[in-house]
XYZ file of C-alpha atoms in Angstrom:
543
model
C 10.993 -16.049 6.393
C 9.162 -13.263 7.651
C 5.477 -13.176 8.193
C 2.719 -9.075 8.124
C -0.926 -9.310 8.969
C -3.238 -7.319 6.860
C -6.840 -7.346 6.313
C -7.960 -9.254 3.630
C -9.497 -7.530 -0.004
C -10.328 -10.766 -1.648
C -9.690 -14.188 -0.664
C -6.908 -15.694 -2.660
C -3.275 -16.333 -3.227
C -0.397 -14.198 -5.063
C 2.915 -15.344 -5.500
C 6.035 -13.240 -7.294
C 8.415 -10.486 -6.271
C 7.329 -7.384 -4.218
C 7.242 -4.027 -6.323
C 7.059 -1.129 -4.035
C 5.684 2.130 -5.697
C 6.699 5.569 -3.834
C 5.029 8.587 -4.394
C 6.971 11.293 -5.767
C 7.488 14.092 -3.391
C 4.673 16.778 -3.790
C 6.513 20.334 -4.550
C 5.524 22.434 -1.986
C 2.141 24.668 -2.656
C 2.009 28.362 -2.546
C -0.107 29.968 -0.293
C -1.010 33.179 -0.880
C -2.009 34.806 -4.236
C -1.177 38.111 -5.859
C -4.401 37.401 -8.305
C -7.688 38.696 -6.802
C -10.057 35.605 -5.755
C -11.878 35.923 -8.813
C -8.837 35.308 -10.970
C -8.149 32.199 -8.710
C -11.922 31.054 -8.391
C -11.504 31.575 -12.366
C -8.187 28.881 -12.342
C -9.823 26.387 -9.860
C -13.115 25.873 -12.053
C -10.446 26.023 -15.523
C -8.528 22.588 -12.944
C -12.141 21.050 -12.093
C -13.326 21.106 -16.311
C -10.226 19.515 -17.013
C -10.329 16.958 -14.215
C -14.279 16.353 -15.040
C -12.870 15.642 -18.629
C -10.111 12.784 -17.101
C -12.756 11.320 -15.251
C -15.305 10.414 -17.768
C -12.356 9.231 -19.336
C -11.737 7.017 -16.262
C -15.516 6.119 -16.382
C -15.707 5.091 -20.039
C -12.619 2.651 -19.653
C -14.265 1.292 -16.724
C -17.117 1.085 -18.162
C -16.063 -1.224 -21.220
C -13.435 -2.836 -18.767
C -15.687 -3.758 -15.588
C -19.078 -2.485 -15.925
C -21.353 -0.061 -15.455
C -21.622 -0.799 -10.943
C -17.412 -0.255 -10.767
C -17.604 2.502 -13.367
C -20.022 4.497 -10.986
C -17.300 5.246 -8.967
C -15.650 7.860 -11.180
C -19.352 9.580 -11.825
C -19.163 9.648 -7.701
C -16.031 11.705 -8.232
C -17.280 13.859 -10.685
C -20.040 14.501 -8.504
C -17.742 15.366 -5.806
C -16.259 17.917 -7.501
C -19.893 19.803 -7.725
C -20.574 19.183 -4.557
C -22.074 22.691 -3.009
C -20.052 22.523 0.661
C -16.857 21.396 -1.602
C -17.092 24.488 -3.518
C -18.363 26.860 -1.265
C -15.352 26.098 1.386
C -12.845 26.679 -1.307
C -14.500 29.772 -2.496
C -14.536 30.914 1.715
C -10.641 30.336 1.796
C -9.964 32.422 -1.585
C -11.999 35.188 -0.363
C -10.917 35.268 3.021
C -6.950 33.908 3.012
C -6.084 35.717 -0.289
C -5.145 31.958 -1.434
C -3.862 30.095 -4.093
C -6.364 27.846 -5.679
C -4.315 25.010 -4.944
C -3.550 25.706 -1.662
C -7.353 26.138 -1.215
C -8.142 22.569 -2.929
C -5.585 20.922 -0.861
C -6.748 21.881 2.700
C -10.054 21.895 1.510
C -9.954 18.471 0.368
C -7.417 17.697 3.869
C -10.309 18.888 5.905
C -13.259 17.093 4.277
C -10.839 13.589 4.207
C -10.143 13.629 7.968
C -14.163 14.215 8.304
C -14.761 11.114 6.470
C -12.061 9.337 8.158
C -13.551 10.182 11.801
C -16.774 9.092 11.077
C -17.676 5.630 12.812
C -18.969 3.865 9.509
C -16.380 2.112 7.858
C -17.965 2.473 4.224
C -17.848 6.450 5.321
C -14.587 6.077 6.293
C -13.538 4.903 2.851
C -15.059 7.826 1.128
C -11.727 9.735 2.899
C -9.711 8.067 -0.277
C -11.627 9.106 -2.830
C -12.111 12.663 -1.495
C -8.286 12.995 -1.285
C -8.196 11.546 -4.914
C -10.548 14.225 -6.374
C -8.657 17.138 -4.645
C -5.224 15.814 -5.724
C -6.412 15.623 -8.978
C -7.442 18.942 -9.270
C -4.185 20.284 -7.306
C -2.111 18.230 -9.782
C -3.595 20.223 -12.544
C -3.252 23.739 -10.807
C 0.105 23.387 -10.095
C 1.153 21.174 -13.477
C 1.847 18.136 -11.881
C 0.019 15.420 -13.093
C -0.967 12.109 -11.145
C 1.171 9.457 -11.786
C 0.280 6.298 -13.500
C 2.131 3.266 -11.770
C 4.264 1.244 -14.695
C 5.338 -2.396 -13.267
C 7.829 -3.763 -15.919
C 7.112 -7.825 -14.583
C 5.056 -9.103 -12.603
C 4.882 -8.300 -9.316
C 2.532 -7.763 -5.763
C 2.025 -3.911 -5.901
C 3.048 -2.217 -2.386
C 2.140 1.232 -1.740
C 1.031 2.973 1.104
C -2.229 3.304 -0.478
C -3.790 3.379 -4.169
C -5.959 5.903 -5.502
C -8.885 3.988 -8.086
C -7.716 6.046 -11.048
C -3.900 4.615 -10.634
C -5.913 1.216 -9.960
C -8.283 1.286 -13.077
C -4.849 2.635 -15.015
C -3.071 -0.520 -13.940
C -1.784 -3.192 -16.518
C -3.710 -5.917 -15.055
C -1.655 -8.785 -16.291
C 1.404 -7.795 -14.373
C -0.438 -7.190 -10.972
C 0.000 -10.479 -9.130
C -2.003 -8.729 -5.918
C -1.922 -5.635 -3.681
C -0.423 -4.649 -0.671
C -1.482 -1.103 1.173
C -0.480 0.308 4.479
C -3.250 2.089 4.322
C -6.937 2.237 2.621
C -10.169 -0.031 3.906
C -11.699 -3.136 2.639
C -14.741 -1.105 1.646
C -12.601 1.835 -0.297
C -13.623 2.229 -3.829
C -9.466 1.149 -4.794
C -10.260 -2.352 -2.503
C -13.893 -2.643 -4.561
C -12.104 -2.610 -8.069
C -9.430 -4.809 -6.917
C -12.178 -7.675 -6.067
C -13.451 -6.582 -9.155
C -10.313 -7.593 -11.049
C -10.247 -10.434 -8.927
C -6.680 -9.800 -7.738
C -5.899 -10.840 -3.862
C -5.074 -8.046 -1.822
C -4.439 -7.039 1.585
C -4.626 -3.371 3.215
C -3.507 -2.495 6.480
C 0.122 -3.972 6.242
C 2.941 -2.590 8.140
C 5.647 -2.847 5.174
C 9.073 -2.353 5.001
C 10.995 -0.549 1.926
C 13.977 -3.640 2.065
C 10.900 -5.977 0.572
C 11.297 -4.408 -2.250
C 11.856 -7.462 -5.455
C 12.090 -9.947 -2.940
C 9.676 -13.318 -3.741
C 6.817 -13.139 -1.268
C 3.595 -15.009 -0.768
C 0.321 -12.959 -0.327
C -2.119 -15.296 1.574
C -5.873 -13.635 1.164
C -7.571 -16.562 3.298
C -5.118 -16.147 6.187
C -4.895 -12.502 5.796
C -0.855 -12.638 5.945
C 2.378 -12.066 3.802
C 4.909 -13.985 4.081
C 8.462 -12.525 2.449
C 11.554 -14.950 1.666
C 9.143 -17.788 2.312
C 10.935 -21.465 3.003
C 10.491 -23.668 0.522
C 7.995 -26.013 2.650
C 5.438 -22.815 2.837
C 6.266 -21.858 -1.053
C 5.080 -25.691 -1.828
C 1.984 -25.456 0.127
C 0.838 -22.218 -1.564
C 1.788 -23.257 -4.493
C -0.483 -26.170 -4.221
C -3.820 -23.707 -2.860
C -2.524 -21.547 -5.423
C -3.348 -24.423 -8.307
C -6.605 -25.480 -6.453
C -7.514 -21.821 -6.485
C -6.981 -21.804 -11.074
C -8.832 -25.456 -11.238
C -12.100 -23.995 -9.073
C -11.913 -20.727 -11.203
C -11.808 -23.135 -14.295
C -14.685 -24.618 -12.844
C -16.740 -21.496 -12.294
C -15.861 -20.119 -15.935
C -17.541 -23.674 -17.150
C -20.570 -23.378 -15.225
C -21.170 -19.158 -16.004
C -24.522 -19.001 -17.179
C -25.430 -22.394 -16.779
C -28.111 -23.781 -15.024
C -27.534 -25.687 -11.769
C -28.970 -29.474 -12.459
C -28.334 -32.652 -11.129
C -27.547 -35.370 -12.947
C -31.152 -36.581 -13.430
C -32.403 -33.137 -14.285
C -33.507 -31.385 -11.455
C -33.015 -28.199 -11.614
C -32.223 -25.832 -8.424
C -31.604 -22.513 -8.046
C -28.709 -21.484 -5.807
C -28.854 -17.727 -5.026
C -26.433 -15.613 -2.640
C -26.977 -13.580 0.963
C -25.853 -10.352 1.329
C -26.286 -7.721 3.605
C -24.991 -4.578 1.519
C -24.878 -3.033 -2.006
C -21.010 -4.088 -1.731
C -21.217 -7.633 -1.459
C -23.299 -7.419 -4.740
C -19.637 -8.043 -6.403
C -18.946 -11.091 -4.867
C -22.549 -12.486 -5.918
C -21.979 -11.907 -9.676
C -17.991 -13.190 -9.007
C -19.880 -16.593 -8.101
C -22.160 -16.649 -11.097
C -25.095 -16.723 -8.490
C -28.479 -16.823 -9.766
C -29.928 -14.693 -7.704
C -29.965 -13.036 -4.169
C -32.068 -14.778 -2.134
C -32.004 -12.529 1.099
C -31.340 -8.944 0.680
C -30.859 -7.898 4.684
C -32.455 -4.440 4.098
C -31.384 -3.726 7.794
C -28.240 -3.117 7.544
C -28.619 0.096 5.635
C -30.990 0.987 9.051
C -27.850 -0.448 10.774
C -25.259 1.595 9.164
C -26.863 4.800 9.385
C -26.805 7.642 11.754
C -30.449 8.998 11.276
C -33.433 7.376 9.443
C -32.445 6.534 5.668
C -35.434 8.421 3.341
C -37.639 6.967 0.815
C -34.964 8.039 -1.659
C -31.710 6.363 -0.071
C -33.366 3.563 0.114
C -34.975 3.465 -3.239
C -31.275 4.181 -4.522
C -29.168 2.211 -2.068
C -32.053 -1.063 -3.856
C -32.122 0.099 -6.992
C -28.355 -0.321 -6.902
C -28.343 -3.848 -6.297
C -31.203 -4.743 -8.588
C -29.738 -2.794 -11.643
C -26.273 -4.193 -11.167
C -27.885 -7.948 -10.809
C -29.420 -7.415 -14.500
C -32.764 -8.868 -14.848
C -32.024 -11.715 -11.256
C -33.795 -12.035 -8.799
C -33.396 -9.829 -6.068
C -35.345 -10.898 -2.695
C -35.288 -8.139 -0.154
C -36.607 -8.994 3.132
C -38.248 -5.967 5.313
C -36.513 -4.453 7.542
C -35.652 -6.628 10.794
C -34.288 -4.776 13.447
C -34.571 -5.219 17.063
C -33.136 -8.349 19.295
C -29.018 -8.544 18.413
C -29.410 -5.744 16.182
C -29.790 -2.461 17.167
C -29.770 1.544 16.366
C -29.839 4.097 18.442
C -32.081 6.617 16.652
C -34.891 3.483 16.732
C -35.418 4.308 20.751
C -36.140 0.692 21.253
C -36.466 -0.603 24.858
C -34.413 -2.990 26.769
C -36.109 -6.044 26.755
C -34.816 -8.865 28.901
C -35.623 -11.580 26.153
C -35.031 -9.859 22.719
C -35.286 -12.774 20.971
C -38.797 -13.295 21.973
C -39.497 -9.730 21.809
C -40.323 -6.264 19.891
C -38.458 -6.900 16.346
C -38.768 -7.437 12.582
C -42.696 -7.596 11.871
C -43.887 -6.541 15.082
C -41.798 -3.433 14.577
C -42.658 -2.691 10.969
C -46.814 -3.334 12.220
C -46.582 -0.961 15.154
C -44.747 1.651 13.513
C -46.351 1.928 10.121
C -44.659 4.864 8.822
C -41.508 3.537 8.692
C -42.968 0.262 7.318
C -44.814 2.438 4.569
C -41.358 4.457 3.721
C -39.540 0.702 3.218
C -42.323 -0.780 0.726
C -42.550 2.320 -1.223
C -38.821 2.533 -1.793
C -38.711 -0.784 -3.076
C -41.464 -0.467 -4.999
C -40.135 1.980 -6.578
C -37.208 0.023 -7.627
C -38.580 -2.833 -8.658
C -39.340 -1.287 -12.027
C -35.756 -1.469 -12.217
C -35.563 -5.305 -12.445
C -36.552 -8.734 -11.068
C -37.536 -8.144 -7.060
C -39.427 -10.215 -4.454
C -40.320 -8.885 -1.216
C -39.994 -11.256 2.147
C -41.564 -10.466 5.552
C -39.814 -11.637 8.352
C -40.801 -13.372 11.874
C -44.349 -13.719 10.782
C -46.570 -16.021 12.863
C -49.934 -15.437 11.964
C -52.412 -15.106 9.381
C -53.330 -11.641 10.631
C -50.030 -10.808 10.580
C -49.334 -11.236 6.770
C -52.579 -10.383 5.586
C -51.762 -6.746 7.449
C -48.491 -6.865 5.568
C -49.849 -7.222 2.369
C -52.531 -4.586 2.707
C -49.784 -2.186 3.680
C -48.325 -3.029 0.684
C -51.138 -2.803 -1.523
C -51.703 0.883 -0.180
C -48.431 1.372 -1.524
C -49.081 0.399 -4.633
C -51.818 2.461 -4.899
C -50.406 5.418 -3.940
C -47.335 5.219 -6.479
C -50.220 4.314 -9.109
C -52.244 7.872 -8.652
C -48.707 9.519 -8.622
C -47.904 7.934 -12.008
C -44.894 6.352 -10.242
C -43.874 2.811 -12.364
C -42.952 -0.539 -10.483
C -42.521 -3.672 -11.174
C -43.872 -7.208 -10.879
C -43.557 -8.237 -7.316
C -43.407 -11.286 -5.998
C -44.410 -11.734 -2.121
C -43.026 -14.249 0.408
C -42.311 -14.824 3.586
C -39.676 -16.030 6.136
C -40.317 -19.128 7.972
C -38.314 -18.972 11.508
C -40.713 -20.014 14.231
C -42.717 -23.325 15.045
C -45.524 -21.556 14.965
C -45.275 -20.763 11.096
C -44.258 -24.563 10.506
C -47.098 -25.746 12.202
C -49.432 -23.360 10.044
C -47.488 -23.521 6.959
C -50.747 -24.331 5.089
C -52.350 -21.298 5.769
C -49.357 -18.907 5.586
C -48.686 -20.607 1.754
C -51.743 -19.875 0.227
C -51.428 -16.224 0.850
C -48.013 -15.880 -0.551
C -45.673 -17.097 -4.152
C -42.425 -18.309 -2.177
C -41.496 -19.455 1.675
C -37.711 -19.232 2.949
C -36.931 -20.852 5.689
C -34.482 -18.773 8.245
C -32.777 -22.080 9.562
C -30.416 -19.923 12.228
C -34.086 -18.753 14.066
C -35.852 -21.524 13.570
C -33.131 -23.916 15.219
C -33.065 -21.692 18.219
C -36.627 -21.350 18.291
C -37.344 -25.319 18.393
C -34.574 -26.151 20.288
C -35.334 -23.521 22.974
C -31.502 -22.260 22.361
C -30.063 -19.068 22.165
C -27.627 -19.165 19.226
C -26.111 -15.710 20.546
C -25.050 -17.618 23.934
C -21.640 -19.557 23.451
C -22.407 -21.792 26.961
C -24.689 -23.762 24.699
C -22.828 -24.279 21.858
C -23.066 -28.109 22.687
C -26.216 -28.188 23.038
C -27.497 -26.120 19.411
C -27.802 -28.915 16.939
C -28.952 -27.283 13.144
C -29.159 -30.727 12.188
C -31.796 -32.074 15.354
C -33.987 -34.369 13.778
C -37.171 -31.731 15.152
C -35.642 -29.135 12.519
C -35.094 -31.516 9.860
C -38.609 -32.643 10.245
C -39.931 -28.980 10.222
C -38.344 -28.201 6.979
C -39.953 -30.888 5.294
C -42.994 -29.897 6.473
C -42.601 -26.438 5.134
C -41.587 -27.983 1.801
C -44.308 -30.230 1.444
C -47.048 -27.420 2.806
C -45.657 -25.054 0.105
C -45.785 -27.466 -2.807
C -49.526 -28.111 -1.680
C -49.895 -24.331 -3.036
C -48.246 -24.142 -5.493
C -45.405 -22.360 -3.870
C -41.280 -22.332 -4.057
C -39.482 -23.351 -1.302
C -36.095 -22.463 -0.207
C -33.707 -22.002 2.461
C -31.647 -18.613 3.219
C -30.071 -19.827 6.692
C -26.830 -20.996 7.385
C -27.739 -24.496 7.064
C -28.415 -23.953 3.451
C -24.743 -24.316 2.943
C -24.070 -26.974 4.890
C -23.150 -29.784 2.003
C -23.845 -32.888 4.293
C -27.002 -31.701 3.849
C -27.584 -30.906 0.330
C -28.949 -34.203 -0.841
C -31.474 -34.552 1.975
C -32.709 -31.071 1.563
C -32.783 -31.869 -2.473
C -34.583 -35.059 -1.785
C -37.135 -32.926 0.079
C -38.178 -31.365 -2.813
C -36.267 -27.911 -1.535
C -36.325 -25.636 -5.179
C -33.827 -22.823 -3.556
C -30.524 -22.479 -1.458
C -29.703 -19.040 -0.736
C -26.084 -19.284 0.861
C -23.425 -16.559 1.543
C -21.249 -15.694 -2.025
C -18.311 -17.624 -1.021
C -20.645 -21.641 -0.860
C -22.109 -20.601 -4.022
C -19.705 -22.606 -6.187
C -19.226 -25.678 -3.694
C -22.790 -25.784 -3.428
C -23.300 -25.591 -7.347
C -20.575 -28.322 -8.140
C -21.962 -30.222 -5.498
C -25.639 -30.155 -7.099
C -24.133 -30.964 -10.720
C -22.787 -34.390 -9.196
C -25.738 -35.540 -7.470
C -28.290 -37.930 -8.601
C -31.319 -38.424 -7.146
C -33.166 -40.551 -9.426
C -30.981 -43.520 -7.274
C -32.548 -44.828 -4.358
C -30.582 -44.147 -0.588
């Protein structure tokens, strides 16, 4: 047996012979033209109507295939191929090299790739795939040789060194058992649409061309291969393999349904996420909402400050592709473990206790002001909440809100729509427990951020691994304070949930029911545990 290491696409196991795909070799591009630039400038934009017309193609199949959020990524190519420094780099090189239009297109498109690839954000890096997609397109129809579509005549784990998304969208799903990719990211658009399709896959694995038809096992939990596996290790994936079916089963059963115990109650289970990507994975687990949004890590991800208008697209993303679910996005909350350059923020020797989330967003108003409009703005799009974090105070949340209502105002004499908005706040300090009474009647919903509010009662920083012994999520003192919050909430008439990590923590689930908790907000993959979980309990019987 031989074992590779990849990174894993999507969780999950694939079992069948290895089908190797190899590109055909590319014929070798001319260079230099005997047709004036015009005459080639003429050819290239003759290519890019003809690839614009394959494309929407693309889209539309995707489109009645996967929906509209994996569809977007052919209008992204499409869009590439108007893009102004695209076009005006290949119009320098025909005017200036006496090229070919394909040789043009093809170190063009080399150029802008490696750009993408160099840059230090992995969802940037990505883009290098799909940028080398669009220009091989186009070179494919310059020079008459079409892209190929990949046939598989059983089926089989696709290996290729990488996968463009048209050959993936093109793919006869019921013969691809998984993917394999020496190259390509987990956040390429070919990795998205293979999570999509819910088909395991792993990138980043160092193949070899004698797999080819042998039996292999492609583990997506422990991010491995394993080729010619012994019969003890074929069993045992064969048995998660069977697990894996019977929890889909389950899932397809409980799609659309509501989550109730057996005596009725009803709870809502929503999903964490901390990108547009992970949006997949929450309407893979039939979530019914997202309860946190971690608008940060667009802050996080970026080089420079996002605008009003990435951020009103980068949300109105999310709430679009959640269709009418809620969509909680807390404010931005930067500062102590997370940090951007470009924010200037000081070294602080206890970050914890220090300049972040609120107290950033209330000091630095314009940036606060930017945030609420943007998602403002996109709530007319769909169902959205909006959660402060770290607050403490009364003063601190009544500021908020009158930041917010300026907002509002503005986009009102503008003519700008939004939506219904729901307001709430995160609960993650003692000092919001203790005045949970005061904090609830000003607001419609309280989380309660379990991971801060642990290390803030228990004195503890969760970030140092020397007191790992000592950090208890379950001390009686936090159990205690989330009751409290519950019970202070309910008093006004407001929902209470919990979006920490403890939310998902199922020896838990009954107490936290029996609370009178209304909402666990968990990462995508303890959505279904928790939900089968809540379907079996009843709490009508006494403990």
């Amino acid at each position: 047996m031989q074992v590779a290491i990849g990174k894993s696409v999507l969780a999950g196991i694939a079992i069948g012979p290895l089908h190797i795909y190899k590109k055909k070799a590319i014929p070798q591009i001319e260079q230099y033209s005997s047709r004036t630039p015009a005459q080639e400038w003429e050819r290239f934009e003759i290519a890019c109507e003809k690839a614009n017309q394959v494309l929407l193609e693309l889209y539309e199949k995707a489109l009645a295939e996967m929906g509209e959020e994996n569809a977007a990524i052919f209008e992204i190519h499409r869009m590439m191929l108007e893009d102004e420094d695209f076009l005006d780099a290949i119009k320098e090189m025909l005017k200036n090299q006496s090229s070919t239009a394909e040789f043009a297109v093809s170190m063009v498109g080399e150029r802008f790739s490696a750009t993408f690839a160099a840059m230090d954000d992995e969802y940037m890096q990505a883009r290098a795939s799909d940028v080398k997609d669009v220009s091989g397109r186009v070179v494919g129809i310059l020079t008459g040789q079409q892209q190929e579509t990949i046939l598989l005549l059983q089926p089989a784990i696709l290996v290729a060194d990488d996968l463009t998304p048209s050959q993936t969208i093109q793919l006869d799903r019921s013969r691809v058992l998984g993917f394999l990719t020496r190259h390509g990211s987990s956040n390429s658009h070919t990795a998205i649409l293979a999570r999509t399709m819910n088909i395991p896959a792993l990138v980043g694995v160092d193949f070899d061309d004698s797999w080819d038809g042998k039996l292999a096992v492609l583990d997506g939990y422990d991010h491995c291969v394993y080729i010619d596996p012994t019969p003890e290790r074929l069993s045992e994936m064969q048995e998660r393999r069977k697990k894996d079916l019977e929890q889909l089963a389950f899932l397809q059963a409980l799609r659309g349904k509501q989550n109730r115990t057996l005596d009725g109650r009803e709870i809502k289970v929503y999903a964490n996420i901390g990108d547009t990507q992970d949006v997949e994975l929450v309407l893979q687990c039939d979530a019914q909402g997202i309860g946190l949004f971690r608008s940060e890590f667009l802050y996080l991800n970026a080089q420079d400050w996002p605008t009003e208008e990435q951020q009103f697209l980068y949300y109105q993303h999310v709430i679009k592709a959640m269709e009418g679910k809620k969509v909680i996005i807390r404010t931005l909350d930067i500062g102590a473990d997370k940090q951007a350059d470009y924010f200037r923020l000081d070294k602080e020797d206890n970050p914890a206790l220090g300049y972040r989330a609120i107290r950033v967003c209330l000091t630095r108003e314009e940036i606060f002001r930017q945030q609420l409009r943007a998602i403002l703005r996109a709530s007319a799009f769909g169902n959205v909440s909006v959660m402060f974090p770290m607050i403490i105070s009364v003063w601190e949340l009544e500021r908020a809100k009158a930041i917010l209502e300026g907002c509002k105002t503005e986009l009102h004499k503008q003519g700008i729509a939004i939506g219904a908005l729901e307001i709430g706040i995160m609960v993650e300090t003692p000092a919001a427990v203790i005045i949970a009474d005061e904090l609830a009647a000003q607001v419609d919903f309280l989380s309660i951020g379990t991971n801060d509010l642990t290390q803030y009662t228990l004195a503890i920083d969760r970030q140092n691994p020397r007191l790992d012994r000592f950090y208890d999520p379950q001390h009686p003192a936090v159990l205690r304070m989330i009751r409290h919050v519950v019970e202070a909430g309910h008093r006004h008439n407001c929902w209470v949930g919990i979006c920490g990590e403890l939310g998902a923590e199922q020896t838990l689930t009954e107490t936290f029911l029996r609370m009178g908790l209304d909402e666990l907000s968990v990462a995508p993959s303890a959505v279904l545990p928790l939900r089968r979980l809540i379907c079996s309990l009843d709490l009508s019987k006494k403990q």
